[in-house]
XYZ file of C-alpha atoms in Angstrom:
682
model
C -16.201 -6.103 -30.954
C -18.433 -8.162 -28.751
C -20.039 -9.643 -31.643
C -16.557 -11.308 -32.453
C -15.676 -11.987 -28.785
C -18.579 -13.944 -28.226
C -18.052 -16.640 -30.284
C -14.920 -17.641 -27.868
C -16.533 -17.567 -24.595
C -17.326 -15.485 -21.580
C -14.203 -15.312 -19.830
C -13.218 -12.145 -21.545
C -15.963 -10.179 -19.053
C -15.091 -11.924 -16.106
C -11.617 -10.192 -16.855
C -12.608 -6.544 -17.247
C -11.782 -5.860 -14.121
C -7.890 -7.243 -13.769
C -6.614 -4.386 -16.221
C -5.386 -6.432 -18.476
C -6.294 -8.828 -21.700
C -5.008 -10.669 -24.615
C -7.139 -11.735 -27.361
C -6.101 -13.718 -30.682
C -8.169 -14.386 -34.146
C -7.737 -16.353 -36.999
C -7.150 -13.703 -39.362
C -6.421 -10.119 -39.781
C -9.590 -8.826 -40.539
C -10.925 -9.823 -37.150
C -8.090 -8.226 -35.493
C -8.574 -4.994 -37.312
C -12.400 -5.217 -36.726
C -11.717 -5.319 -32.570
C -9.184 -2.562 -33.153
C -11.628 -0.011 -34.793
C -14.406 -0.946 -32.213
C -11.998 -0.617 -29.312
C -11.654 3.167 -30.172
C -15.366 3.190 -29.665
C -15.650 1.357 -26.356
C -16.398 4.737 -24.485
C -17.819 2.778 -21.567
C -14.545 0.768 -21.119
C -12.291 3.856 -21.284
C -11.047 3.217 -17.773
C -9.745 0.045 -18.923
C -9.207 0.031 -22.601
C -6.957 3.143 -22.770
C -4.772 1.731 -25.927
C -4.499 -0.868 -27.842
C -1.768 -2.331 -30.232
C -1.210 -4.703 -32.397
C 1.579 -7.318 -31.584
C 3.669 -9.712 -33.475
C 3.972 -13.130 -31.762
C 7.197 -14.817 -32.391
C 7.873 -18.493 -32.191
C 11.326 -18.090 -30.168
C 11.593 -20.029 -27.262
C 10.397 -18.377 -23.999
C 9.182 -15.130 -25.486
C 5.389 -15.829 -26.422
C 3.216 -18.845 -26.439
C 2.246 -19.811 -30.163
C -1.540 -18.706 -29.439
C -0.344 -15.149 -29.298
C -0.356 -14.745 -33.487
C -2.610 -12.331 -34.441
C -3.196 -10.946 -31.201
C -4.711 -7.484 -29.944
C -3.624 -6.298 -26.004
C -6.381 -3.931 -24.353
C -4.496 -2.429 -21.068
C -4.868 0.582 -18.836
C -1.257 0.704 -19.027
C 0.404 2.246 -22.171
C 1.686 -0.870 -24.412
C 4.608 -0.457 -27.190
C 3.938 -1.853 -30.347
C 6.527 -4.176 -31.182
C 6.009 -4.725 -34.793
C 3.632 -3.114 -37.898
C 2.726 -6.501 -39.505
C 1.101 -9.347 -38.221
C 0.282 -12.799 -39.535
C -2.667 -14.457 -37.492
C -3.019 -17.786 -37.830
C -4.575 -19.307 -34.876
C -7.834 -18.311 -33.084
C -7.360 -18.237 -29.209
C -7.937 -16.166 -26.191
C -5.728 -15.867 -23.143
C -6.310 -13.751 -20.339
C -3.703 -12.327 -17.867
C -5.444 -11.699 -14.450
C -3.885 -11.856 -11.048
C -4.950 -15.099 -8.827
C -6.879 -12.392 -6.556
C -9.234 -11.895 -9.643
C -10.427 -15.016 -10.828
C -13.485 -15.351 -12.159
C -14.335 -18.667 -10.972
C -14.294 -17.331 -7.352
C -17.367 -15.278 -8.206
C -19.519 -17.741 -7.953
C -21.353 -16.622 -11.253
C -18.633 -16.803 -13.653
C -19.450 -13.536 -15.138
C -17.374 -10.993 -13.144
C -17.563 -7.514 -11.532
C -19.746 -5.846 -14.372
C -23.046 -6.761 -13.016
C -22.397 -5.083 -9.881
C -24.955 -2.586 -9.331
C -27.606 -4.582 -10.962
C -30.671 -6.803 -9.756
C -31.843 -9.402 -10.576
C -34.145 -11.808 -9.067
C -31.861 -15.079 -9.366
C -28.950 -13.127 -7.688
C -30.484 -12.858 -3.884
C -31.783 -16.621 -2.949
C -32.584 -18.632 -0.035
C -33.887 -21.883 0.133
C -36.674 -23.247 2.736
C -37.056 -26.550 3.694
C -39.383 -28.708 5.748
C -42.294 -27.832 4.498
C -44.530 -30.479 4.462
C -47.835 -29.086 4.943
C -47.452 -26.560 2.023
C -50.823 -24.482 1.512
C -50.410 -22.979 -1.431
C -48.344 -19.881 -2.775
C -50.643 -16.893 -1.840
C -51.132 -18.157 1.881
C -47.313 -18.628 2.062
C -46.462 -15.649 0.704
C -49.226 -13.679 3.043
C -47.486 -15.601 5.859
C -43.809 -14.359 5.075
C -44.936 -10.811 4.799
C -47.309 -10.872 7.544
C -45.834 -12.835 10.109
C -42.187 -12.571 9.620
C -42.289 -9.044 8.582
C -40.641 -8.886 5.373
C -41.542 -8.367 1.534
C -39.661 -11.228 -0.706
C -39.182 -10.200 -4.111
C -40.113 -13.762 -5.916
C -41.634 -16.484 -4.207
C -40.362 -20.461 -6.423
C -42.619 -23.173 -5.831
C -42.011 -25.386 -8.098
C -39.796 -28.160 -6.206
C -42.203 -28.026 -3.559
C -44.164 -31.072 -4.763
C -40.733 -32.998 -5.577
C -38.108 -32.222 -3.145
C -39.904 -30.375 -0.249
C -38.080 -27.135 -0.923
C -39.384 -23.612 -2.326
C -36.852 -20.715 -3.104
C -37.534 -17.456 -2.143
C -35.114 -14.217 -3.690
C -34.384 -10.962 -2.299
C -33.510 -7.455 -4.259
C -30.106 -7.403 -2.009
C -28.070 -9.302 -0.196
C -28.613 -7.215 2.946
C -32.613 -8.058 2.449
C -31.521 -11.645 2.021
C -29.775 -11.688 5.883
C -32.514 -10.207 7.277
C -34.804 -12.808 6.300
C -32.423 -15.680 7.194
C -32.410 -13.919 10.400
C -36.034 -13.932 11.111
C -36.700 -17.200 9.936
C -33.802 -18.753 12.366
C -35.717 -21.251 14.311
C -38.866 -20.573 12.773
C -41.723 -23.331 12.757
C -44.789 -23.271 9.947
C -47.426 -25.648 10.195
C -45.753 -27.263 13.459
C -42.704 -27.984 11.502
C -39.524 -26.168 11.999
C -38.094 -24.383 8.851
C -34.788 -25.259 7.410
C -33.538 -21.756 5.577
C -30.286 -21.759 3.887
C -28.232 -19.005 1.747
C -28.045 -20.332 -2.019
C -25.817 -19.370 -4.851
C -27.106 -17.195 -7.938
C -28.894 -18.801 -10.364
C -26.620 -19.799 -13.356
C -26.961 -17.685 -16.378
C -29.355 -19.471 -19.019
C -27.424 -18.620 -22.046
C -24.095 -20.105 -20.473
C -26.077 -22.982 -19.181
C -27.423 -23.801 -22.616
C -23.951 -23.232 -25.044
C -22.497 -25.804 -22.085
C -25.425 -28.057 -23.025
C -25.012 -28.010 -26.407
C -21.118 -28.109 -26.229
C -21.721 -31.519 -24.089
C -23.421 -33.061 -27.195
C -20.788 -31.702 -29.657
C -17.678 -33.071 -27.541
C -15.427 -34.546 -29.324
C -16.867 -34.050 -32.735
C -15.501 -31.954 -35.672
C -17.434 -28.593 -34.762
C -17.487 -28.622 -31.137
C -20.895 -27.380 -29.602
C -22.438 -27.124 -33.164
C -22.458 -30.576 -34.482
C -25.496 -31.280 -33.687
C -29.029 -29.425 -33.668
C -29.875 -27.652 -30.521
C -33.149 -29.382 -29.250
C -34.992 -26.354 -28.791
C -34.851 -26.039 -32.366
C -38.442 -26.644 -34.603
C -37.357 -29.452 -37.253
C -40.161 -27.713 -39.241
C -37.410 -24.392 -39.287
C -34.687 -26.159 -40.398
C -33.269 -25.096 -43.441
C -35.028 -21.628 -43.490
C -33.370 -18.340 -43.815
C -33.103 -16.195 -40.544
C -35.558 -14.154 -42.544
C -37.843 -16.904 -43.140
C -37.564 -18.000 -39.359
C -38.775 -14.962 -37.875
C -41.873 -14.942 -40.054
C -42.203 -18.544 -38.589
C -42.214 -17.162 -35.472
C -43.915 -14.046 -34.988
C -46.874 -15.085 -37.185
C -46.738 -18.974 -37.073
C -50.488 -19.051 -38.826
C -49.150 -17.056 -41.938
C -49.965 -19.252 -44.913
C -53.283 -20.841 -43.658
C -56.826 -19.638 -44.819
C -58.052 -16.880 -42.385
C -61.322 -18.712 -42.031
C -59.338 -21.633 -40.521
C -57.312 -19.456 -38.275
C -60.638 -18.434 -36.796
C -62.109 -22.066 -36.511
C -58.482 -23.081 -34.370
C -59.404 -20.076 -32.362
C -62.641 -20.790 -31.575
C -62.162 -24.494 -30.686
C -59.328 -23.408 -28.487
C -61.610 -21.370 -26.059
C -64.265 -24.076 -26.635
C -61.746 -26.552 -24.774
C -60.454 -23.789 -22.236
C -64.466 -23.717 -20.933
C -64.993 -27.277 -21.257
C -61.723 -27.484 -18.574
C -63.285 -24.560 -16.501
C -66.560 -26.904 -16.382
C -64.340 -30.218 -15.183
C -62.754 -27.943 -12.354
C -65.713 -27.044 -11.176
C -67.006 -30.386 -10.679
C -64.127 -31.886 -9.014
C -65.351 -29.410 -5.524
C -66.950 -30.988 -2.773
C -70.019 -28.706 -3.685
C -71.069 -28.600 -7.253
C -73.234 -25.506 -7.639
C -76.826 -26.455 -8.930
C -76.539 -23.946 -12.137
C -73.324 -26.269 -13.599
C -75.534 -29.474 -14.872
C -77.947 -28.226 -16.806
C -75.410 -25.581 -18.043
C -73.065 -27.853 -18.983
C -75.894 -30.238 -21.000
C -76.909 -27.200 -22.444
C -73.629 -26.136 -23.959
C -71.747 -28.837 -24.861
C -69.890 -29.443 -21.783
C -68.926 -25.600 -21.730
C -69.314 -23.883 -18.531
C -71.435 -21.003 -20.384
C -72.396 -20.395 -23.863
C -70.068 -19.429 -26.495
C -70.779 -16.910 -29.092
C -69.027 -17.446 -32.528
C -65.376 -15.224 -33.010
C -65.097 -11.957 -34.049
C -63.032 -11.433 -36.789
C -60.454 -8.561 -37.185
C -61.230 -5.962 -39.460
C -57.502 -5.556 -40.629
C -55.346 -8.590 -40.837
C -52.271 -6.973 -42.171
C -49.857 -4.441 -40.521
C -52.253 -4.070 -37.691
C -49.823 -4.101 -34.950
C -49.689 0.195 -33.431
C -47.221 -1.117 -30.675
C -43.938 -3.054 -31.884
C -41.318 -3.559 -29.273
C -37.359 -4.550 -31.356
C -34.699 -6.524 -29.976
C -30.899 -4.976 -30.418
C -28.086 -7.386 -30.635
C -25.591 -8.962 -33.114
C -27.334 -9.731 -36.964
C -27.626 -13.295 -38.305
C -23.893 -13.083 -40.111
C -21.651 -15.875 -39.639
C -18.443 -13.342 -39.933
C -18.307 -10.363 -38.080
C -21.987 -9.921 -37.655
C -23.397 -6.235 -37.380
C -25.781 -5.028 -34.762
C -29.271 -5.499 -35.861
C -32.310 -4.023 -34.580
C -35.289 -6.294 -35.288
C -36.709 -9.778 -33.315
C -34.601 -12.124 -31.515
C -34.593 -15.513 -33.638
C -35.545 -17.785 -29.805
C -34.864 -17.144 -26.314
C -32.266 -16.016 -24.640
C -32.175 -19.070 -22.245
C -32.292 -21.523 -25.001
C -29.021 -20.036 -26.209
C -30.156 -17.581 -29.025
C -28.796 -13.683 -29.353
C -29.125 -13.402 -32.963
C -31.585 -10.673 -33.973
C -33.154 -10.774 -37.738
C -34.676 -7.771 -39.174
C -38.573 -7.343 -38.946
C -39.294 -6.646 -42.946
C -40.770 -9.913 -43.792
C -43.220 -9.881 -40.848
C -46.381 -8.475 -42.463
C -48.369 -7.919 -39.122
C -45.390 -5.071 -38.574
C -46.300 -1.723 -40.132
C -44.304 -0.334 -42.877
C -43.396 3.210 -40.389
C -42.402 0.773 -37.462
C -39.915 -1.484 -40.321
C -38.366 1.950 -41.277
C -37.857 3.462 -37.642
C -36.129 0.322 -36.995
C -33.805 0.122 -39.930
C -32.956 4.099 -39.347
C -32.323 3.313 -35.688
C -30.065 0.272 -36.862
C -28.181 2.682 -39.075
C -27.676 4.958 -36.378
C -26.342 2.260 -34.054
C -23.997 0.926 -36.776
C -21.990 4.312 -36.827
C -22.466 5.076 -32.779
C -19.657 4.761 -30.394
C -22.080 3.063 -27.751
C -22.464 -0.302 -28.363
C -25.394 -2.548 -27.617
C -26.249 -4.411 -24.756
C -24.598 -7.910 -24.636
C -26.781 -10.032 -22.439
C -24.376 -13.042 -21.473
C -21.458 -10.286 -20.659
C -23.868 -7.514 -19.529
C -21.699 -4.587 -21.659
C -22.860 -2.427 -23.595
C -25.944 0.229 -23.861
C -28.381 -0.189 -26.177
C -31.300 -3.023 -25.247
C -34.601 -2.302 -27.017
C -36.476 -0.448 -29.298
C -40.498 0.280 -28.623
C -42.359 1.799 -32.045
C -45.920 3.051 -31.573
C -47.604 3.904 -34.610
C -51.121 4.771 -33.982
C -54.003 5.015 -37.036
C -54.308 8.458 -36.071
C -51.007 9.755 -37.173
C -47.528 10.058 -35.358
C -44.916 7.884 -34.509
C -43.166 7.438 -31.070
C -39.701 6.033 -30.591
C -38.688 4.512 -26.905
C -35.472 3.332 -26.302
C -34.552 1.377 -23.541
C -30.324 1.560 -22.212
C -28.357 0.001 -19.706
C -26.767 3.201 -17.662
C -23.534 1.418 -17.373
C -22.369 4.088 -15.175
C -23.207 6.822 -17.399
C -23.000 10.573 -16.295
C -25.984 13.035 -17.245
C -23.188 14.936 -19.331
C -23.226 11.616 -21.090
C -26.845 10.787 -21.569
C -27.196 15.013 -23.255
C -24.694 14.483 -25.617
C -26.224 11.156 -26.934
C -29.651 13.011 -26.863
C -28.452 15.991 -29.054
C -26.610 12.998 -31.278
C -29.811 11.376 -31.877
C -32.069 14.601 -32.519
C -29.537 15.870 -35.191
C -29.809 12.281 -36.861
C -33.335 11.732 -36.867
C -34.514 15.190 -37.452
C -31.641 16.747 -39.367
C -29.686 13.436 -40.632
C -30.765 10.451 -42.539
C -33.225 9.514 -40.078
C -35.539 12.373 -40.801
C -37.090 10.330 -43.402
C -38.674 7.656 -41.013
C -40.842 9.779 -39.313
C -40.724 10.044 -36.036
C -42.715 12.517 -34.128
C -42.094 12.044 -30.789
C -38.767 9.883 -28.885
C -37.908 9.130 -25.373
C -34.932 7.476 -23.781
C -35.415 5.325 -20.862
C -33.846 3.337 -17.825
C -35.029 0.271 -15.911
C -34.508 2.196 -12.143
C -36.329 -0.730 -10.448
C -33.299 -3.205 -11.855
C -30.561 -0.847 -12.187
C -28.575 1.425 -9.751
C -28.278 4.561 -11.200
C -28.414 8.899 -10.382
C -30.210 8.827 -13.745
C -34.119 9.873 -14.230
C -36.320 6.468 -15.657
C -37.490 8.720 -18.859
C -35.926 11.703 -20.947
C -37.848 13.064 -23.217
C -35.156 13.662 -26.781
C -37.382 15.549 -29.191
C -41.196 16.154 -30.556
C -44.370 15.624 -28.790
C -44.579 14.501 -25.496
C -47.441 11.862 -26.559
C -49.008 10.506 -29.363
C -52.921 10.196 -29.964
C -55.332 7.639 -31.011
C -59.179 7.566 -32.072
C -61.297 4.995 -30.725
C -65.195 5.023 -31.017
C -65.131 8.252 -31.814
C -62.905 9.527 -28.844
C -59.499 10.788 -28.717
C -56.990 9.278 -26.479
C -53.659 10.457 -25.565
C -50.739 8.124 -24.917
C -47.641 7.791 -22.651
C -44.436 6.051 -23.431
C -45.216 3.646 -20.646
C -49.058 3.216 -20.916
C -51.034 0.577 -22.257
C -53.232 0.637 -25.272
C -54.432 -1.995 -27.333
C -52.713 -2.979 -30.564
C -54.798 -3.607 -32.974
C -57.727 -0.683 -33.263
C -60.456 -1.342 -35.431
C -60.657 -5.005 -33.668
C -60.360 -3.344 -30.345
C -63.715 -1.142 -31.559
C -65.606 -4.584 -31.386
C -64.374 -5.734 -28.401
C -65.166 -2.469 -26.553
C -68.673 -2.408 -28.105
C -69.437 -5.926 -27.154
C -67.913 -4.510 -23.534
C -70.580 -1.893 -23.824
C -73.466 -4.055 -24.548
C -73.234 -6.657 -22.202
C -72.999 -4.322 -19.173
C -76.698 -3.761 -20.062
C -76.436 -0.524 -18.482
C -78.767 2.606 -17.468
C -78.698 6.151 -16.528
C -78.351 5.367 -12.745
C -75.883 2.637 -13.254
C -72.253 3.116 -11.919
C -69.288 0.890 -13.657
C -66.375 0.324 -11.992
C -63.412 -0.333 -14.578
C -60.644 -2.590 -12.791
C -57.228 -2.143 -14.719
C -58.399 1.009 -16.892
C -55.032 1.889 -18.251
C -55.769 5.429 -20.199
C -59.421 5.010 -19.717
C -60.696 3.597 -22.786
C -63.684 1.570 -21.943
C -64.408 3.512 -19.398
C -64.986 6.581 -21.156
C -66.591 4.754 -23.856
C -69.257 3.777 -21.081
C -69.581 7.376 -19.444
C -71.964 8.655 -21.776
C -74.530 5.628 -21.196
C -74.412 5.835 -17.181
C -74.465 7.657 -13.844
C -70.956 7.681 -13.209
C -67.606 5.274 -13.919
C -64.830 4.952 -11.483
C -61.540 4.051 -12.894
C -58.609 1.778 -11.108
C -55.294 1.427 -12.416
C -51.898 1.198 -10.912
C -49.806 3.333 -13.265
C -49.689 6.418 -12.349
C -48.570 7.387 -15.850
C -51.698 5.720 -17.323
C -54.330 7.306 -14.480
C -52.565 10.991 -15.493
C -53.557 10.002 -19.459
C -57.220 9.004 -18.541
C -57.740 12.462 -16.528
C -56.115 14.254 -19.539
C -59.032 11.833 -22.119
C -61.446 12.665 -20.206
C -60.983 16.323 -20.293
C -60.029 16.377 -23.654
C -63.220 14.718 -24.830
C -65.512 16.952 -22.547
C -66.558 13.961 -20.365
C -67.510 15.145 -16.458
C -68.659 11.802 -14.695
C -65.838 9.507 -14.490
C -63.042 9.361 -11.727
C -59.966 8.046 -11.936
C -58.230 6.547 -8.509
C -54.023 5.144 -8.955
C -53.998 2.562 -6.509
C -53.973 -1.349 -6.303
C -57.603 -2.399 -6.928
C -58.193 -4.881 -3.581
C -57.249 -1.534 -1.350
C -59.128 0.886 -3.612
C -62.432 -1.518 -3.668
C -62.809 -1.152 0.287
C -63.011 2.307 0.079
C -65.103 2.793 -2.816
C -67.798 0.829 -1.254
C -68.076 2.520 1.723
C -69.208 5.806 0.209
C -71.894 4.165 -2.256
C -75.650 3.684 -1.212
C -76.680 -0.117 -0.978
C -79.223 0.633 -3.553
C -76.774 1.266 -6.137
C -76.716 -0.600 -9.475
C -73.060 -1.669 -9.622
C -71.409 -2.880 -12.577
C -67.491 -3.995 -13.359
C -65.409 -4.336 -16.131
C -61.980 -6.436 -16.021
C -59.398 -6.334 -18.271
C -56.282 -7.715 -17.114
C -52.842 -8.097 -18.093
C -52.229 -11.128 -19.951
C -51.063 -13.057 -16.772
C -54.820 -12.279 -15.280
C -55.450 -10.736 -11.646
C -53.644 -10.590 -8.626
C -55.800 -13.095 -6.404
C -56.087 -10.337 -4.038
C -57.890 -8.223 -6.330
C -59.799 -11.312 -7.560
C -60.930 -11.685 -3.996
C -61.574 -8.317 -3.728
C -64.091 -8.269 -6.495
C -65.936 -11.578 -4.942
C -66.420 -9.912 -1.419
C -68.033 -6.523 -2.845
C -71.660 -7.822 -2.383
C -72.876 -4.815 -4.186
C -71.505 -5.677 -7.463
C -74.002 -7.834 -9.358
C -72.577 -8.104 -13.160
C -68.961 -8.188 -14.371
C -67.686 -8.396 -17.629
C -64.074 -10.129 -17.571
C -61.700 -9.536 -20.735
C -58.938 -12.281 -20.814
C -55.739 -11.490 -22.853
C -55.113 -15.256 -22.551
C -58.136 -17.167 -20.855
C -55.395 -20.266 -20.414
C -53.909 -18.087 -17.560
C -57.038 -16.275 -16.555
C -58.682 -19.771 -16.035
C -57.911 -19.119 -12.596
C -59.537 -16.275 -11.796
C -62.826 -17.390 -13.451
C -62.942 -20.459 -11.294
C -62.388 -18.274 -8.202
C -64.983 -16.100 -9.058
C -67.644 -19.166 -9.703
C -66.833 -21.484 -6.963
C -69.262 -22.243 -4.113
C -68.691 -20.319 -1.194
C -66.647 -21.609 1.947
C -64.104 -21.092 4.567
C -61.575 -20.010 1.859
C -64.010 -18.261 -0.826
C -66.257 -15.713 0.813
C -69.647 -14.589 -0.507
C -71.755 -15.909 -3.064
C -70.001 -16.312 -6.226
C -70.754 -15.392 -9.815
C -72.269 -17.745 -12.696
C -70.451 -17.485 -16.486
C -73.626 -16.220 -18.868
C -71.505 -16.088 -22.429
C -68.475 -15.560 -23.855
C -67.322 -14.825 -27.350
C -63.447 -14.663 -28.640
C -62.399 -11.524 -31.180
C -59.652 -12.245 -33.162
C -57.157 -8.748 -32.130
C -54.107 -10.903 -33.269
C -54.398 -12.222 -37.013
C -51.856 -14.716 -38.197
C -50.960 -16.000 -34.591
C -52.841 -18.676 -32.279
C -53.803 -15.817 -29.902
C -57.462 -13.643 -29.049
C -59.110 -12.098 -26.504
C -62.028 -13.449 -24.769
C -64.922 -11.155 -23.315
C -66.856 -12.857 -20.757
C -70.059 -11.994 -19.002
C -70.741 -13.209 -15.387
C -73.811 -12.480 -13.364
C -74.157 -12.719 -9.117
C -75.899 -15.233 -7.818
C -78.089 -15.156 -5.058
C -76.998 -16.500 -1.462
C -76.897 -20.424 -1.708
C -78.552 -22.663 0.355
C -76.961 -26.294 1.475
C -80.115 -28.006 -0.255
C -79.162 -26.664 -3.611
C -75.643 -27.973 -4.173
C -74.699 -31.551 -5.450
C -72.324 -33.331 -3.507
C -69.982 -36.311 -5.542
C -72.081 -38.514 -3.122
C -75.294 -37.354 -4.197
C -74.291 -38.597 -7.843
C -73.707 -41.965 -7.142
C -76.586 -44.442 -7.044
C -77.970 -45.667 -3.723
C -76.628 -48.996 -2.793
C -79.241 -51.911 -2.891
């Protein structure tokens, strides 16, 4: 139903709380389709108690001409007025009391988002920041001096409009912040703070923009190609477009793919060199290292290729939404055709994506069949109605298959969740979905975003975990734990890390962002002790279990923030300890506080930094390599060498491992200033 309504706009959603909606379509098949799905709309049972067809008459004063082919959904019983209808006009009309006008809500999305959290809902603006010091310092000031912790701080407008936006998790938190910031001064300037309305839904904004471009022409908002659509994708089928998006290097010879990635890493290393030369004091090691390595900050080794190029992803996350059919699209499980903020909602099957294993494709197809016969509808992002959001499938090379399904709670009760779990179990263990081979299934809810009394996770059936083998060791993987997606290429990466650590039997290794303990356990047999640090409690439990599973006893895993844990670890360590660290952070890199804690750890002599995206982790490397100053404590590190590893064939992405070594305490005479590089005046 939502797929049909979507083309009519989002005012339908804003009227759900008004108890009565009237919708009209161009043909009887659409009307019949809505009637069938209204009966399935279990999550609207309090509103859609009855649904009837009505015959719109043209008699004066009886009905508007747009009522032809209509469907009335109401909480009050409606009597059918005719058995047959001849719909001819497509329109939507909403009967709503004046007090429930959707425009008065500000967001135009009605009451269906109540109880949800969005980082864009509760915002304030702060102006008069003429001496803005930076994101980290200002956020620390808000937390320390003002006594509250914002959810997000947006600094994009500081350069142009002298304003930043701060978002909170609730209206209560926002009111507390406004009260504390009242008559507050920062750097001698009085701050001007005020409440801001919620940011407009990006999908609605995109569709409005497209509609404006097409206004006055036949076809409305579709008369011009949206500006975000790549011209190279025009004329391709949805399946071909998805393949081009997921595998942009498909069709390019593999050797050429490797060359492009090598060149990209080389360019990023040159950028790091250029940034270091902008400092007031240039470290003495930088000029000769730049000259020896072609302008790069360190030596760059040849890229390591991936042993397997096809079907290598052991983890795949699929979206759920309307399919590519233009008329009455059915729910589809696959990849989205474009970004939501660009107005894209269409989901396309992953069948033509060769990097996705066939087992994962089979699970997506079976779950799609389940959804098409389910009474619960998929989650519709523009209206925030429905349940099913994503399907994550893990298919390790060692065997097994885990499916993790995320839902929107929508006020679900525990008995309803239990009933849905029984239906899923029957379908995938006894019914048509049995052949796809799922060995473990979970239902999950995002408790950080949605307010509900339900648990965060439910084990539906099968094993509680899956296992993968890596460098001769066995690892247990939980539903939410991180694990590299390309197992064979990961073995090459971890072998390089172990070699670069250059450990001895007396070495102690810190594995920061250790995840399930893969790197820590690979190093454990070579060193005296390994200490793993990880924020995810579920991953730490897996890491401890993995150590026991493999009979490794010289490892310790600590759950907590690295910047706090490092201080406690250092207190109990002898000064003569040979300390080495391995850091494998998320794609966005390390938090600045973690990087600062690593640099302050004077006992740390060698560091292996693994960047999933070197461009985003570049700031981390720069901070570690800078000369000491008031804002950059302790002596820094010197990048020695870097090597790319192709973990993601047929895409532009690759991992980069970088070795850094601690420099001795610097002397002022060792540094070169920009003035000293200029020739003396005659």
